[in-house]
Coordinates of C-alpha atoms in Angstrom, one line a residue:
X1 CA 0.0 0.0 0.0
X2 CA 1.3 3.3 -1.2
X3 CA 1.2 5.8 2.0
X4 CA 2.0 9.6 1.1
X5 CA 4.6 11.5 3.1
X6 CA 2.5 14.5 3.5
X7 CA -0.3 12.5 5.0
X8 CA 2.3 10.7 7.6
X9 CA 2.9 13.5 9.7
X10 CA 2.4 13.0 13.6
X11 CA 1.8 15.9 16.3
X12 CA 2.6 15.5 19.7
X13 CA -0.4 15.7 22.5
X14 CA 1.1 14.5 25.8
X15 CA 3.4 11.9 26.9
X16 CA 3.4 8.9 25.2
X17 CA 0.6 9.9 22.9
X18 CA 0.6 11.3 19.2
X19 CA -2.1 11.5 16.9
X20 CA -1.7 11.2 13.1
X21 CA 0.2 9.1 11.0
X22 CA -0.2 5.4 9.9
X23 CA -1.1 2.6 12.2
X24 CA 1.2 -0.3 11.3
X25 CA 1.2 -4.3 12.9
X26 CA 4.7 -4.9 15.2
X27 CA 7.1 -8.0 13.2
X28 CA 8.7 -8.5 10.1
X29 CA 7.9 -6.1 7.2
X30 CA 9.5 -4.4 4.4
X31 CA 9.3 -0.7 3.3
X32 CA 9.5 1.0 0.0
X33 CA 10.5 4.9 -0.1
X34 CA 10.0 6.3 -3.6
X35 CA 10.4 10.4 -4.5
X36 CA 10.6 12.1 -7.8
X37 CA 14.0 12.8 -8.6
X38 CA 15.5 10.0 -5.9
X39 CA 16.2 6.6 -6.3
X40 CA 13.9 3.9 -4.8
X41 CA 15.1 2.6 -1.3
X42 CA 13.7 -1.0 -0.7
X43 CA 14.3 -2.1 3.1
X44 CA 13.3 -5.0 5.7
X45 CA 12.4 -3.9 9.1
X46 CA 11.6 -5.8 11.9
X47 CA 8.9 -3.2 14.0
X48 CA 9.1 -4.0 18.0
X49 CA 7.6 -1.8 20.9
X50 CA 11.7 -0.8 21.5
X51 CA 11.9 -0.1 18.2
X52 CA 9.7 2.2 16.6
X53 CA 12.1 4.9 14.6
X54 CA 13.7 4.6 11.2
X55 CA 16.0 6.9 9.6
X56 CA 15.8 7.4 5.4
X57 CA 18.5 8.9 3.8
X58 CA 17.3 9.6 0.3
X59 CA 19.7 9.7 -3.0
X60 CA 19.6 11.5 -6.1
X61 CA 19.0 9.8 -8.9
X62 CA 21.2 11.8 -11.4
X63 CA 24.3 9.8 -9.8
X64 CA 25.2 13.1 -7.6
X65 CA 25.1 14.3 -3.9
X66 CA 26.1 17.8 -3.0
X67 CA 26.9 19.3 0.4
X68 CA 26.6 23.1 0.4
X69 CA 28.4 25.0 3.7
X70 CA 27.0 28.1 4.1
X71 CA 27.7 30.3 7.9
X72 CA 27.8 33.9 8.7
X73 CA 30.6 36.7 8.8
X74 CA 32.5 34.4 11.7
X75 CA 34.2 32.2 12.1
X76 CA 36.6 33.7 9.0
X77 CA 37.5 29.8 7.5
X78 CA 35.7 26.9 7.4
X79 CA 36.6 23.9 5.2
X80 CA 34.6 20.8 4.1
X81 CA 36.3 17.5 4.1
X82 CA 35.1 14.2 2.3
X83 CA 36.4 11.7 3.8
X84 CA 35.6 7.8 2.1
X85 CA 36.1 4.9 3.7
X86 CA 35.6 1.1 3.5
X87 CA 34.7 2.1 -0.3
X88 CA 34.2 -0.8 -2.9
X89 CA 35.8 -0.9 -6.4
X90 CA 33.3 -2.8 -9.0
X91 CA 35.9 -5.8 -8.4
X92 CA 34.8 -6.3 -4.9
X93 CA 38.2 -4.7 -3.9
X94 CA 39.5 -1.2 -2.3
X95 CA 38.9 1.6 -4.3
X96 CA 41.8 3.0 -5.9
X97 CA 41.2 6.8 -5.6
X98 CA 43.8 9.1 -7.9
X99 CA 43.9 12.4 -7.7
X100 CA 43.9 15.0 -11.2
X101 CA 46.6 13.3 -13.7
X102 CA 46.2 10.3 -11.9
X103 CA 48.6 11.5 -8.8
X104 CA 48.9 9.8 -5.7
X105 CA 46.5 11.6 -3.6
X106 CA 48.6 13.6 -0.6
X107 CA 47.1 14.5 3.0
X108 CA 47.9 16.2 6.6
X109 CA 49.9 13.4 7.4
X110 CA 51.9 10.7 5.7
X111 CA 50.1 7.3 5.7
X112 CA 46.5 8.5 5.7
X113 CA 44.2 7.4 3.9
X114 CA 42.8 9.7 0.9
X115 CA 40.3 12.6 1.1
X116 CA 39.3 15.2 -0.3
X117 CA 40.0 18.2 1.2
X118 CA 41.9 22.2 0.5
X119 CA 45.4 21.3 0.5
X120 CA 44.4 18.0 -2.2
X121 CA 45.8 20.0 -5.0
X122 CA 49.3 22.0 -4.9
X123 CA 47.5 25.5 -6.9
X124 CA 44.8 25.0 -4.9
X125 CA 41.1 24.2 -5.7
X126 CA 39.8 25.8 -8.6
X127 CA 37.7 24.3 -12.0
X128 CA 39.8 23.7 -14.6
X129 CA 38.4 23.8 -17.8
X130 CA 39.5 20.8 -19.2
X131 CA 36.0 19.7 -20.3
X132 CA 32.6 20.9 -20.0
X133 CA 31.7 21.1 -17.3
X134 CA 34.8 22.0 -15.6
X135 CA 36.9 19.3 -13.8
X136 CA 37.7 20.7 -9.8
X137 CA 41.3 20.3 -9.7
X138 CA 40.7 18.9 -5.7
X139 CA 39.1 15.8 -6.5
X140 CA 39.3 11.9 -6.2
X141 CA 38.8 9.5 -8.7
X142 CA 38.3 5.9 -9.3
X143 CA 38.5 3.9 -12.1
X144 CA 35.0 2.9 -13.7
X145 CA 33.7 -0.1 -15.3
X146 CA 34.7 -0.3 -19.0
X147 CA 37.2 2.5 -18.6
X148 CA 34.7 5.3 -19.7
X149 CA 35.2 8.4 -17.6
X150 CA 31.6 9.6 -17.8
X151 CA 31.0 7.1 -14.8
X152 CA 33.7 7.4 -12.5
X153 CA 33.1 7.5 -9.5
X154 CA 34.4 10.8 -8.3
X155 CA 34.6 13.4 -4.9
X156 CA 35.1 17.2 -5.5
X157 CA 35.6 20.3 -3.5
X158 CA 33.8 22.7 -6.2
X159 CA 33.9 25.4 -4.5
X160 CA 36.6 26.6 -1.5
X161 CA 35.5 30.3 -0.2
X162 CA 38.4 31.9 0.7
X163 CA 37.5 35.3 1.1
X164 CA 34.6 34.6 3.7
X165 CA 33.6 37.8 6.3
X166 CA 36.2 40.4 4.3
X167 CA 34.2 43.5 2.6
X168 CA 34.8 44.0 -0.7
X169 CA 37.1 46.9 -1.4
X170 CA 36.4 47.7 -5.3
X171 CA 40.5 47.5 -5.9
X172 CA 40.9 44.8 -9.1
X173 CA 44.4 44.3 -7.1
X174 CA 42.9 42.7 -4.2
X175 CA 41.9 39.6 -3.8
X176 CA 38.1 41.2 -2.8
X177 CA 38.0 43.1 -6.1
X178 CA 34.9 43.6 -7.0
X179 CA 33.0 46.9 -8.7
X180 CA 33.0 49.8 -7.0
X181 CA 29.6 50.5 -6.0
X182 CA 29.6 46.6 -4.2
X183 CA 32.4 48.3 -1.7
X184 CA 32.0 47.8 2.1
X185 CA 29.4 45.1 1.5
X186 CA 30.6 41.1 2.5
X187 CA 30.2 38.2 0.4
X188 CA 29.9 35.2 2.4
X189 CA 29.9 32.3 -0.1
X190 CA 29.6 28.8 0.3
X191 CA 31.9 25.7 0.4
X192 CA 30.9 23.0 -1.9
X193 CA 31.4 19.1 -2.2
X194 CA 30.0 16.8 -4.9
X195 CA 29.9 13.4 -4.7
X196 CA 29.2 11.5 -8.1
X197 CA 29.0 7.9 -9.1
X198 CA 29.0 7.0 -5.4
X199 CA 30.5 3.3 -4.9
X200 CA 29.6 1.3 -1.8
X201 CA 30.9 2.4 1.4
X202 CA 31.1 5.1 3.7
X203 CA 31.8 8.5 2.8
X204 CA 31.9 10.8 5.9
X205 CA 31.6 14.5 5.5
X206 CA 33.7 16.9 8.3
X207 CA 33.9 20.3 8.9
X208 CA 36.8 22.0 10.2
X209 CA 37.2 25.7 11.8
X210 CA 40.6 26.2 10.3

């Protein structure tokens, strides 16, 4: 039976009590979670008095998941980090992530495992224009079935702000230049990661207050 979302919703009276929502029988079941735009998640649960919650993470079905950072004027630097692990090659092995070129990806600290992160590229993260659309120079890559680039799995920083809570000053020799008439005011972009292709695993996303 097909139950819509926006018919689901419970409101709380008093302890122990809701009203709303979907009376379902305790035991063995499975559950189907379907959205335009999402892929279909098909999973067994096993409903019990102690266990009554389920949390539904929902993917896009283009192949992509983006995480967009956005904060106010402080703190000055914040930095996303994408950090896969446990991540399975279509071989049933370790994923073999390369960076741009097909470098050995480099991190804080010698012997880490890779990630994506600021320091991932030595000229720092910007979009080269090596196709359309541009290729983020910090990004991972693994290799895909058949060799076609289209579908590698890949994790990018798109976007690094690093001009967050400075007013722009209208000078084209700083790095705030911007037109006159936008001087005084502060752009406060965001940080961006994509993740496309996923493989199976775990890819765990980190913010740090650099």
């Amino acid at each position: 039976e097909v139950l819509p979302v926006d018919r689901a919703q419970l409101s709380y009276q008093y302890a122990g009590n809701y009203l709303g929502g979907y009376q379902v029988f305790a035991g063995a079941g499975s559950v189907q979670v379907r959205a335009g735009g999402y892929l279909t998640n098909n999973f067994a649960v096993n409903l019990q008095p102690s266990n009554r919650y389920l949390q539904v993470f929902a993917l896009p079905s283009d192949g992509q998941t983006r995480v967009v950072l956005t904060w106010g004027n402080e703190p000055y630097d914040l930095d996303l980090y994408v950090v896969p692990v446990n991540v399975v090659s279509f071989d049933k092995k370790a994923a073999k992530w390369k960076q741009m070129f097909g470098q050995e990806p480099t991190t804080d600290q010698e012997g880490q495992d890779p990630y994506v992160y600021w320091g991932l590229y030595k000229d720092g993260c910007t979009c080269e224009p090596y196709n359309i659309p541009c290729i983020p120079t910090c990004h991972l890559s693994a290799p895909s079935m058949g060799g076609d680039s289209t579908y590698a799995p890949r994790l990018s920083l798109d976007r690094e702000d690093l001009t967050h809570g400075m007013p722009f000053v209208g000078d084209q020799r700083s790095p705030t230049a911007h037109a006159s008439n936008l001087k005084g005011l502060v752009g406060n972009g965001a940080e961006t990661v994509t993740l496309r292709n996923m493989l199976p695993g775990t890819y765990h996303i980190y913010v740090n207050a650099y």
